[in-house]
Amino acid sequence: RVLEGMLARDPQDLAAHAQYNGLLYRLGRADFLSSFDRAPQTPDIRLAKPSLLIKQNRSDEALRIYFDLSAQEPDNVDYLTGLGICLSMEKRFGEAVGVFDRAIAGAPDSVHLLGHAANTLISHGDPERAAALAQQGHARAPNDQICLALLGTAWRMMSDERDETLNGYD
């Protein structure tokens, strides 16, 4: 009731939505995520619902939302990123790579985006391109562990000796 009251007072409170829907999910309630549908459809609200679905490994549901959002705003990098993540989770790697390419064109400095794209490229069997994106991310954020891990994985896939230098298994 407390969270419902908070959402009634401020239907755009993302933290309250997250807590409320987390509780509904754990309780197995059918109205999980319905609070987002009742809220004003601001960009933050529109992004929050599929983000929670992804965290619950419900990428098929999130994918439908991201397809709709990106159809309405085809150049929105946040929507494209979510779409690419969902496509990758659904093992639709070729499609995901194309979506990530469009997103990177709009936000070439996003380390988060470069990491997701590199991860998808590794899964798609393109370690050379994955390494290039991971290196771009690493250049922008030298301590980013995701880019470093992906770089090491890509180098290992290519039998590149730099993997041993980076990871130092011995």
Coordinates of N, CA, C and O in Angstrom, one line a residue:
R1 N 0.8 -1.2 0.0 CA 0.0 0.0 0.0 C 0.9 1.3 0.0 O 0.5 2.2 -0.6
V2 N 2.0 1.2 0.7 CA 2.9 2.3 0.7 C 3.4 2.7 -0.7 O 3.3 3.9 -1.1
L3 N 3.8 1.7 -1.4 CA 4.3 1.9 -2.8 C 3.2 2.4 -3.7 O 3.4 3.2 -4.6
E4 N 2.0 1.8 -3.5 CA 0.9 2.3 -4.4 C 0.6 3.7 -4.1 O 0.3 4.5 -5.0
G5 N 0.7 4.1 -2.8 CA 0.4 5.5 -2.5 C 1.5 6.4 -3.1 O 1.2 7.5 -3.5
M6 N 2.7 6.0 -3.0 CA 3.8 6.8 -3.6 C 3.6 7.0 -5.1 O 3.7 8.1 -5.6
L7 N 3.1 5.9 -5.8 CA 2.9 6.0 -7.2 C 1.7 6.8 -7.5 O 1.6 7.5 -8.6
A8 N 0.7 6.8 -6.6 CA -0.5 7.7 -6.8 C -0.1 9.1 -6.7 O -0.6 10.0 -7.5
R9 N 0.8 9.4 -5.8 CA 1.2 10.8 -5.6 C 2.2 11.3 -6.8 O 2.2 12.4 -7.2
D10 N 3.1 10.4 -7.2 CA 4.0 10.7 -8.2 C 4.2 9.5 -9.2 O 5.0 8.7 -9.0
P11 N 3.3 9.5 -10.2 CA 3.3 8.3 -11.1 C 4.6 8.2 -12.0 O 4.8 7.2 -12.7
Q12 N 5.5 9.2 -11.9 CA 6.7 9.2 -12.6 C 7.9 8.8 -11.8 O 9.1 8.9 -12.2
D13 N 7.7 8.3 -10.5 CA 8.8 8.0 -9.6 C 9.3 6.6 -10.0 O 8.8 5.6 -9.7
L14 N 10.5 6.6 -10.7 CA 11.0 5.4 -11.3 C 11.5 4.4 -10.2 O 11.3 3.2 -10.3
A15 N 12.0 5.0 -9.1 CA 12.4 4.1 -8.0 C 11.2 3.4 -7.4 O 11.3 2.2 -7.1
A16 N 10.1 4.1 -7.2 CA 8.9 3.5 -6.7 C 8.3 2.4 -7.7 O 7.9 1.3 -7.2
H17 N 8.4 2.7 -8.9 CA 8.0 1.7 -9.9 C 8.8 0.4 -9.8 O 8.3 -0.7 -9.8
A18 N 10.1 0.6 -9.7 CA 11.0 -0.5 -9.6 C 10.8 -1.4 -8.4 O 10.7 -2.6 -8.5
Q19 N 10.6 -0.7 -7.2 CA 10.3 -1.4 -6.0 C 9.0 -2.1 -6.1 O 8.9 -3.3 -5.7
Y20 N 8.0 -1.4 -6.5 CA 6.6 -1.9 -6.6 C 6.6 -3.2 -7.5 O 6.0 -4.2 -7.1
N21 N 7.1 -3.0 -8.7 CA 7.1 -4.1 -9.6 C 8.0 -5.3 -9.2 O 7.7 -6.4 -9.5
G22 N 9.1 -5.0 -8.6 CA 9.9 -6.1 -8.0 C 9.1 -6.9 -7.0 O 9.2 -8.1 -7.0
L23 N 8.3 -6.2 -6.2 CA 7.5 -6.9 -5.2 C 6.4 -7.8 -5.9 O 6.2 -8.9 -5.6
L24 N 5.8 -7.1 -6.9 CA 4.7 -7.9 -7.6 C 5.3 -9.1 -8.3 O 4.7 -10.1 -8.4
Y25 N 6.5 -9.0 -8.9 CA 7.1 -10.1 -9.6 C 7.4 -11.2 -8.6 O 7.1 -12.4 -8.9
R26 N 8.0 -10.9 -7.4 CA 8.3 -11.9 -6.4 C 7.0 -12.6 -5.9 O 7.0 -13.8 -5.5
L27 N 5.9 -11.9 -5.9 CA 4.6 -12.4 -5.4 C 3.9 -13.2 -6.5 O 2.9 -13.8 -6.3
G28 N 4.4 -13.1 -7.7 CA 3.8 -13.8 -8.9 C 2.5 -13.2 -9.3 O 1.6 -13.8 -9.9
R29 N 2.4 -11.9 -9.1 CA 1.1 -11.2 -9.4 C 1.0 -10.9 -10.9 O 2.0 -10.6 -11.6
A30 N -0.2 -11.1 -11.4 CA -0.4 -10.9 -12.9 C -0.3 -9.4 -13.3 O -0.1 -9.1 -14.4
D31 N -0.4 -8.5 -12.3 CA -0.4 -7.1 -12.6 C 1.0 -6.5 -12.6 O 1.2 -5.3 -12.6
F32 N 2.0 -7.4 -12.6 CA 3.4 -7.0 -12.7 C 3.6 -6.1 -13.9 O 3.2 -6.4 -15.0
L33 N 4.2 -5.0 -13.7 CA 4.5 -3.9 -14.7 C 3.3 -3.1 -15.1 O 3.5 -2.2 -15.9
S34 N 2.2 -3.3 -14.6 CA 1.0 -2.6 -15.0 C 1.1 -1.1 -14.5 O 0.5 -0.2 -15.1
S35 N 1.8 -0.8 -13.5 CA 2.0 0.6 -13.0 C 2.6 1.4 -14.1 O 2.2 2.6 -14.2
F36 N 3.4 0.9 -15.0 CA 4.0 1.6 -16.0 C 3.0 2.0 -17.1 O 3.0 3.1 -17.7
D37 N 2.0 1.2 -17.3 CA 0.9 1.5 -18.2 C 0.0 2.6 -17.8 O -0.6 3.3 -18.6
R38 N -0.1 2.7 -16.4 CA -1.0 3.8 -15.9 C -0.3 5.1 -15.8 O -0.9 6.2 -15.6
A39 N 1.0 5.1 -15.9 CA 1.8 6.3 -15.7 C 1.9 7.2 -17.0 O 1.7 6.6 -18.1
P40 N 2.1 8.5 -16.9 CA 2.3 9.3 -18.1 C 3.5 8.7 -18.9 O 4.5 8.4 -18.3
Q41 N 3.3 8.6 -20.1 CA 4.3 7.9 -21.0 C 5.5 8.8 -21.3 O 5.7 9.2 -22.5
T42 N 6.3 9.2 -20.3 CA 7.5 10.0 -20.5 C 8.6 9.1 -21.1 O 8.5 7.8 -21.0
P43 N 9.6 9.6 -21.6 CA 10.7 8.8 -22.1 C 11.3 7.8 -21.1 O 11.6 6.7 -21.3
D44 N 11.4 8.3 -19.8 CA 12.0 7.5 -18.8 C 11.1 6.3 -18.4 O 11.5 5.2 -18.2
I45 N 9.8 6.6 -18.4 CA 8.8 5.5 -18.1 C 8.8 4.5 -19.2 O 8.8 3.3 -19.0
R46 N 8.9 5.0 -20.4 CA 8.8 4.1 -21.6 C 10.1 3.2 -21.6 O 10.0 2.0 -22.1
L47 N 11.2 3.7 -21.1 CA 12.4 2.9 -21.1 C 12.5 1.9 -19.9 O 13.1 0.9 -20.0
A48 N 11.8 2.3 -18.8 CA 11.9 1.6 -17.6 C 11.3 0.2 -17.7 O 11.8 -0.8 -17.1
K49 N 10.1 0.1 -18.3 CA 9.4 -1.1 -18.3 C 10.1 -2.2 -19.1 O 10.4 -3.3 -18.5
P50 N 10.6 -2.0 -20.3 CA 11.4 -3.1 -20.9 C 12.7 -3.4 -20.2 O 13.2 -4.5 -20.3
S51 N 13.3 -2.4 -19.6 CA 14.5 -2.6 -18.8 C 14.3 -3.6 -17.7 O 15.1 -4.5 -17.5
L52 N 13.2 -3.5 -17.0 CA 12.8 -4.4 -15.9 C 12.6 -5.8 -16.5 O 12.9 -6.8 -15.9
L53 N 11.9 -5.9 -17.7 CA 11.7 -7.2 -18.3 C 13.0 -7.9 -18.7 O 13.1 -9.1 -18.5
I54 N 14.0 -7.1 -19.1 CA 15.3 -7.7 -19.5 C 15.9 -8.3 -18.2 O 16.4 -9.4 -18.2
K55 N 15.8 -7.5 -17.1 CA 16.4 -8.0 -15.8 C 15.7 -9.3 -15.3 O 16.3 -10.0 -14.6
Q56 N 14.5 -9.5 -15.8 CA 13.8 -10.7 -15.4 C 13.9 -11.8 -16.5 O 13.2 -12.8 -16.4
N57 N 14.9 -11.6 -17.4 CA 15.1 -12.5 -18.5 C 13.8 -12.8 -19.3 O 13.6 -13.9 -19.8
R58 N 13.1 -11.7 -19.5 CA 11.9 -11.8 -20.3 C 12.1 -11.0 -21.6 O 11.3 -10.0 -21.9
S59 N 13.2 -11.3 -22.3 CA 13.6 -10.5 -23.4 C 12.6 -10.6 -24.6 O 12.5 -9.6 -25.3
D60 N 11.8 -11.6 -24.7 CA 10.8 -11.7 -25.7 C 9.7 -10.6 -25.6 O 9.3 -10.0 -26.5
E61 N 9.3 -10.4 -24.3 CA 8.3 -9.3 -24.0 C 9.0 -7.9 -24.2 O 8.4 -7.0 -24.8
A62 N 10.2 -7.8 -23.7 CA 10.9 -6.5 -23.9 C 11.1 -6.2 -25.4 O 11.0 -5.0 -25.8
L63 N 11.4 -7.2 -26.1 CA 11.7 -7.0 -27.6 C 10.5 -6.4 -28.3 O 10.7 -5.5 -29.1
R64 N 9.3 -6.9 -28.0 CA 8.1 -6.3 -28.6 C 8.0 -4.8 -28.3 O 7.7 -4.0 -29.1
I65 N 8.3 -4.4 -27.0 CA 8.2 -3.0 -26.6 C 9.3 -2.2 -27.4 O 9.0 -1.1 -27.9
Y66 N 10.5 -2.7 -27.4 CA 11.6 -2.0 -28.0 C 11.3 -1.9 -29.5 O 11.7 -0.8 -30.1
F67 N 10.7 -2.9 -30.2 CA 10.4 -2.8 -31.6 C 9.4 -1.6 -31.8 O 9.6 -0.8 -32.7
D68 N 8.4 -1.5 -30.9 CA 7.4 -0.5 -31.0 C 8.0 0.9 -30.8 O 7.8 1.8 -31.6
L69 N 8.8 1.0 -29.8 CA 9.5 2.3 -29.5 C 10.4 2.7 -30.6 O 10.4 3.9 -31.0
S70 N 11.2 1.8 -31.1 CA 12.2 2.2 -32.1 C 11.5 2.5 -33.5 O 12.0 3.2 -34.3
A71 N 10.3 1.9 -33.7 CA 9.5 2.2 -34.9 C 9.0 3.7 -34.8 O 8.9 4.4 -35.8
Q72 N 8.7 4.1 -33.6 CA 8.2 5.5 -33.4 C 9.3 6.5 -33.4 O 9.1 7.6 -33.9
E73 N 10.5 6.1 -32.9 CA 11.7 7.0 -32.9 C 12.9 6.2 -33.4 O 13.7 5.7 -32.6
P74 N 13.0 6.0 -34.7 CA 14.1 5.1 -35.2 C 15.5 5.5 -34.9 O 16.4 4.7 -35.1
D75 N 15.7 6.7 -34.5 CA 17.1 7.2 -34.2 C 17.4 7.3 -32.8 O 18.5 7.7 -32.4
N76 N 16.5 6.9 -31.9 CA 16.6 7.0 -30.5 C 17.6 5.9 -30.0 O 17.4 4.7 -30.1
V77 N 18.8 6.3 -29.6 CA 19.9 5.4 -29.2 C 19.5 4.5 -28.1 O 19.9 3.3 -28.1
D78 N 18.8 5.0 -27.1 CA 18.4 4.2 -26.0 C 17.5 3.1 -26.4 O 17.6 1.9 -26.0
Y79 N 16.5 3.4 -27.3 CA 15.6 2.4 -27.8 C 16.4 1.3 -28.7 O 16.1 0.1 -28.6
L80 N 17.3 1.8 -29.5 CA 18.1 0.9 -30.3 C 19.0 0.0 -29.5 O 19.1 -1.2 -29.8
T81 N 19.5 0.6 -28.4 CA 20.4 -0.2 -27.5 C 19.6 -1.3 -26.9 O 20.0 -2.5 -26.9
G82 N 18.4 -1.0 -26.4 CA 17.5 -2.0 -25.8 C 17.1 -3.1 -26.8 O 17.1 -4.3 -26.5
L83 N 16.8 -2.6 -28.0 CA 16.4 -3.5 -29.0 C 17.6 -4.5 -29.4 O 17.4 -5.7 -29.5
G84 N 18.8 -3.9 -29.5 CA 19.9 -4.8 -29.7 C 20.2 -5.8 -28.6 O 20.5 -7.0 -28.9
I85 N 20.1 -5.4 -27.4 CA 20.3 -6.3 -26.3 C 19.3 -7.4 -26.3 O 19.6 -8.6 -26.1
C86 N 18.0 -7.1 -26.6 CA 17.0 -8.1 -26.6 C 17.2 -9.1 -27.8 O 17.0 -10.3 -27.6
L87 N 17.5 -8.5 -28.9 CA 17.8 -9.4 -30.1 C 19.0 -10.4 -29.8 O 18.9 -11.5 -30.1
S88 N 20.0 -9.8 -29.1 CA 21.1 -10.7 -28.7 C 20.7 -11.7 -27.7 O 21.1 -12.9 -27.8
M89 N 19.9 -11.4 -26.8 CA 19.4 -12.3 -25.8 C 18.6 -13.4 -26.4 O 18.6 -14.6 -26.0
E90 N 17.9 -13.1 -27.5 CA 17.1 -14.0 -28.3 C 17.9 -14.8 -29.3 O 17.4 -15.5 -30.1
K91 N 19.2 -14.6 -29.3 CA 20.2 -15.2 -30.2 C 20.0 -14.9 -31.6 O 20.3 -15.6 -32.5
R92 N 19.4 -13.7 -31.8 CA 19.3 -13.2 -33.2 C 20.4 -12.2 -33.5 O 20.2 -11.0 -33.6
F93 N 21.6 -12.8 -33.5 CA 22.8 -12.0 -33.5 C 23.0 -11.1 -34.7 O 23.5 -9.9 -34.6
G94 N 22.7 -11.6 -35.9 CA 22.9 -10.8 -37.1 C 22.0 -9.5 -37.0 O 22.5 -8.5 -37.4
E95 N 20.8 -9.7 -36.6 CA 19.9 -8.5 -36.5 C 20.4 -7.6 -35.4 O 20.4 -6.4 -35.6
A96 N 20.9 -8.1 -34.3 CA 21.4 -7.3 -33.2 C 22.6 -6.5 -33.7 O 22.7 -5.3 -33.3
V97 N 23.5 -7.1 -34.4 CA 24.6 -6.3 -34.9 C 24.2 -5.1 -35.8 O 24.7 -4.0 -35.6
G98 N 23.2 -5.3 -36.6 CA 22.7 -4.2 -37.5 C 22.1 -3.1 -36.6 O 22.4 -1.9 -36.9
V99 N 21.4 -3.5 -35.6 CA 20.8 -2.5 -34.7 C 21.9 -1.8 -33.9 O 21.8 -0.5 -33.8
F100 N 22.9 -2.5 -33.4 CA 24.0 -1.9 -32.7 C 24.7 -0.9 -33.6 O 25.2 0.1 -33.1
D101 N 24.9 -1.3 -34.9 CA 25.6 -0.4 -35.8 C 24.9 1.0 -35.9 O 25.5 2.0 -35.9
R102 N 23.6 0.9 -36.0 CA 22.8 2.1 -36.1 C 22.9 2.9 -34.8 O 23.0 4.2 -34.8
A103 N 22.9 2.2 -33.6 CA 23.0 2.9 -32.3 C 24.4 3.6 -32.2 O 24.5 4.7 -31.8
I104 N 25.4 2.9 -32.6 CA 26.8 3.4 -32.5 C 27.0 4.6 -33.4 O 27.7 5.6 -33.0
A105 N 26.3 4.6 -34.5 CA 26.4 5.8 -35.4 C 25.8 7.0 -34.7 O 26.3 8.2 -34.9
G106 N 24.8 6.8 -33.8 CA 24.3 7.9 -33.0 C 25.0 8.3 -31.7 O 24.8 9.4 -31.2
A107 N 25.7 7.3 -31.2 CA 26.4 7.6 -29.9 C 27.8 6.8 -29.9 O 28.0 5.8 -29.2
P108 N 28.7 7.3 -30.8 CA 30.0 6.5 -31.0 C 30.9 6.5 -29.7 O 31.8 5.7 -29.7
D109 N 30.6 7.3 -28.7 CA 31.4 7.4 -27.5 C 30.8 6.7 -26.4 O 31.4 6.7 -25.3
S110 N 29.7 6.0 -26.5 CA 29.1 5.3 -25.4 C 29.8 4.0 -25.1 O 29.7 3.0 -25.9
V111 N 30.5 3.9 -24.0 CA 31.2 2.7 -23.6 C 30.2 1.6 -23.4 O 30.5 0.4 -23.8
H112 N 29.1 1.9 -22.7 CA 28.1 0.9 -22.5 C 27.6 0.2 -23.8 O 27.5 -1.0 -23.9
L113 N 27.3 1.0 -24.8 CA 26.9 0.6 -26.1 C 28.0 -0.2 -26.8 O 27.7 -1.3 -27.3
L114 N 29.2 0.3 -26.8 CA 30.3 -0.5 -27.4 C 30.5 -1.8 -26.8 O 30.7 -2.8 -27.5
G115 N 30.3 -1.9 -25.5 CA 30.5 -3.2 -24.8 C 29.4 -4.2 -25.2 O 29.7 -5.4 -25.5
H116 N 28.1 -3.7 -25.3 CA 27.1 -4.6 -25.7 C 27.2 -5.0 -27.1 O 27.0 -6.2 -27.5
A117 N 27.7 -4.1 -28.0 CA 27.9 -4.5 -29.4 C 29.0 -5.5 -29.5 O 28.9 -6.5 -30.3
A118 N 30.1 -5.3 -28.8 CA 31.3 -6.2 -28.8 C 30.8 -7.6 -28.3 O 31.2 -8.6 -28.9
N119 N 30.1 -7.6 -27.3 CA 29.6 -8.9 -26.7 C 28.8 -9.7 -27.8 O 28.9 -10.9 -28.0
T120 N 27.9 -8.9 -28.5 CA 27.1 -9.6 -29.5 C 27.9 -10.0 -30.7 O 27.7 -11.1 -31.2
L121 N 28.9 -9.3 -31.0 CA 29.8 -9.7 -32.1 C 30.6 -10.9 -31.8 O 30.8 -11.8 -32.6
I122 N 31.0 -11.1 -30.5 CA 31.7 -12.3 -30.1 C 30.7 -13.5 -30.3 O 31.1 -14.5 -30.8
S123 N 29.5 -13.3 -29.8 CA 28.5 -14.4 -30.0 C 28.2 -14.7 -31.4 O 27.8 -15.8 -31.8
H124 N 28.3 -13.7 -32.3 CA 28.0 -13.8 -33.7 C 29.2 -14.4 -34.5 O 29.1 -14.7 -35.6
G125 N 30.3 -14.6 -33.8 CA 31.5 -15.2 -34.4 C 32.4 -14.2 -35.1 O 33.1 -14.5 -36.1
D126 N 32.4 -12.9 -34.7 CA 33.2 -11.9 -35.3 C 34.1 -11.3 -34.3 O 34.0 -10.1 -33.9
P127 N 35.2 -12.0 -33.9 CA 36.0 -11.5 -32.8 C 36.9 -10.3 -33.2 O 37.2 -9.5 -32.4
E128 N 37.2 -10.2 -34.5 CA 38.0 -9.1 -35.0 C 37.3 -7.8 -34.8 O 37.8 -6.8 -34.2
R129 N 36.0 -7.7 -35.2 CA 35.2 -6.5 -35.0 C 34.9 -6.3 -33.5 O 34.9 -5.1 -33.1
A130 N 34.7 -7.4 -32.8 CA 34.4 -7.2 -31.4 C 35.6 -6.6 -30.7 O 35.5 -5.7 -29.8
A131 N 36.8 -7.1 -31.0 CA 38.0 -6.5 -30.4 C 38.2 -5.0 -30.7 O 38.5 -4.2 -29.9
A132 N 37.9 -4.6 -32.0 CA 38.0 -3.2 -32.3 C 37.0 -2.4 -31.5 O 37.4 -1.3 -31.0
L133 N 35.8 -2.8 -31.3 CA 34.8 -2.1 -30.5 C 35.2 -2.1 -29.0 O 35.1 -1.0 -28.3
A134 N 35.7 -3.2 -28.5 CA 36.2 -3.3 -27.1 C 37.3 -2.3 -26.9 O 37.4 -1.7 -25.8
Q135 N 38.2 -2.3 -27.9 CA 39.4 -1.3 -27.8 C 38.9 0.1 -27.8 O 39.5 0.9 -27.0
Q136 N 37.9 0.4 -28.6 CA 37.4 1.8 -28.6 C 36.8 2.1 -27.2 O 37.0 3.2 -26.6
G137 N 36.0 1.2 -26.6 CA 35.5 1.4 -25.3 C 36.6 1.5 -24.2 O 36.5 2.4 -23.4
H138 N 37.6 0.7 -24.3 CA 38.7 0.7 -23.4 C 39.4 2.1 -23.5 O 39.9 2.6 -22.5
A139 N 39.6 2.6 -24.7 CA 40.3 3.9 -24.9 C 39.5 5.0 -24.2 O 40.1 5.9 -23.7
R140 N 38.2 4.9 -24.2 CA 37.3 5.9 -23.6 C 37.2 5.7 -22.1 O 37.0 6.7 -21.3
A141 N 37.3 4.5 -21.6 CA 37.2 4.2 -20.2 C 38.2 3.1 -19.8 O 37.8 1.9 -19.8
P142 N 39.4 3.4 -19.6 CA 40.5 2.4 -19.4 C 40.2 1.4 -18.3 O 40.8 0.3 -18.3
N143 N 39.4 1.7 -17.3 CA 39.1 0.8 -16.2 C 37.8 0.0 -16.4 O 37.4 -0.7 -15.5
D144 N 37.2 0.1 -17.5 CA 35.9 -0.6 -17.8 C 36.2 -2.1 -17.9 O 36.8 -2.5 -18.8
Q145 N 35.7 -2.8 -16.9 CA 36.0 -4.2 -16.8 C 35.3 -5.0 -18.0 O 35.8 -6.0 -18.4
I146 N 34.2 -4.5 -18.4 CA 33.5 -5.3 -19.5 C 34.3 -5.2 -20.8 O 34.5 -6.2 -21.4
C147 N 34.7 -4.0 -21.1 CA 35.5 -3.9 -22.3 C 36.8 -4.7 -22.3 O 37.2 -5.3 -23.2
L148 N 37.4 -4.7 -21.1 CA 38.7 -5.5 -21.0 C 38.4 -7.0 -21.1 O 39.1 -7.7 -21.8
A149 N 37.3 -7.4 -20.5 CA 37.0 -8.9 -20.5 C 36.6 -9.2 -22.0 O 37.1 -10.3 -22.5
L150 N 35.9 -8.4 -22.7 CA 35.5 -8.7 -24.1 C 36.7 -8.7 -25.0 O 36.8 -9.5 -25.9
L151 N 37.6 -7.7 -24.7 CA 38.9 -7.6 -25.5 C 39.7 -8.9 -25.3 O 40.1 -9.5 -26.3
G152 N 39.8 -9.4 -24.1 CA 40.5 -10.6 -23.8 C 39.9 -11.8 -24.5 O 40.5 -12.7 -25.1
T153 N 38.6 -11.9 -24.5 CA 37.8 -13.0 -25.1 C 38.0 -13.0 -26.6 O 38.3 -14.0 -27.2
A154 N 37.9 -11.8 -27.2 CA 38.1 -11.6 -28.6 C 39.5 -12.0 -29.0 O 39.7 -12.8 -30.0
W155 N 40.5 -11.6 -28.3 CA 41.9 -12.0 -28.6 C 42.1 -13.5 -28.5 O 42.7 -14.1 -29.3
R156 N 41.5 -14.1 -27.4 CA 41.6 -15.5 -27.3 C 41.0 -16.2 -28.5 O 41.5 -17.2 -29.0
M157 N 39.8 -15.8 -28.9 CA 39.2 -16.4 -30.1 C 40.0 -16.3 -31.3 O 40.0 -17.2 -32.2
M158 N 40.8 -15.2 -31.4 CA 41.7 -15.0 -32.6 C 43.1 -15.6 -32.4 O 43.9 -15.5 -33.3
S159 N 43.3 -16.3 -31.3 CA 44.6 -16.9 -30.9 C 45.7 -15.8 -30.9 O 46.8 -16.0 -31.3
D160 N 45.3 -14.6 -30.5 CA 46.2 -13.4 -30.4 C 46.9 -13.5 -29.1 O 46.3 -13.6 -28.0
E161 N 48.3 -13.4 -29.1 CA 49.1 -13.5 -27.9 C 48.8 -12.4 -26.9 O 49.2 -12.5 -25.8
R162 N 48.2 -11.3 -27.3 CA 47.9 -10.3 -26.4 C 46.9 -10.7 -25.3 O 46.9 -10.1 -24.2
D163 N 46.2 -11.8 -25.6 CA 45.3 -12.3 -24.6 C 46.1 -12.7 -23.4 O 45.7 -12.5 -22.2
E164 N 47.2 -13.4 -23.6 CA 48.0 -13.9 -22.4 C 48.6 -12.7 -21.7 O 48.6 -12.7 -20.5
T165 N 49.0 -11.6 -22.4 CA 49.5 -10.5 -21.8 C 48.4 -9.8 -20.9 O 48.7 -9.4 -19.8
L166 N 47.2 -9.7 -21.4 CA 46.1 -9.1 -20.7 C 45.6 -9.9 -19.5 O 45.5 -9.4 -18.4
N167 N 45.4 -11.2 -19.7 CA 44.8 -12.0 -18.7 C 45.9 -12.8 -17.9 O 45.5 -13.2 -16.7
G168 N 47.1 -13.0 -18.4 CA 48.1 -13.7 -17.6 C 47.7 -14.9 -16.9 O 47.9 -15.0 -15.7
Y169 N 47.2 -15.9 -17.6 CA 46.8 -17.1 -17.0 C 47.9 -17.8 -16.2 O 47.6 -18.5 -15.2
D170 N 49.1 -17.7 -16.6 CA 50.2 -18.4 -15.9 C 50.6 -17.5 -14.7 O 51.1 -18.0 -13.7

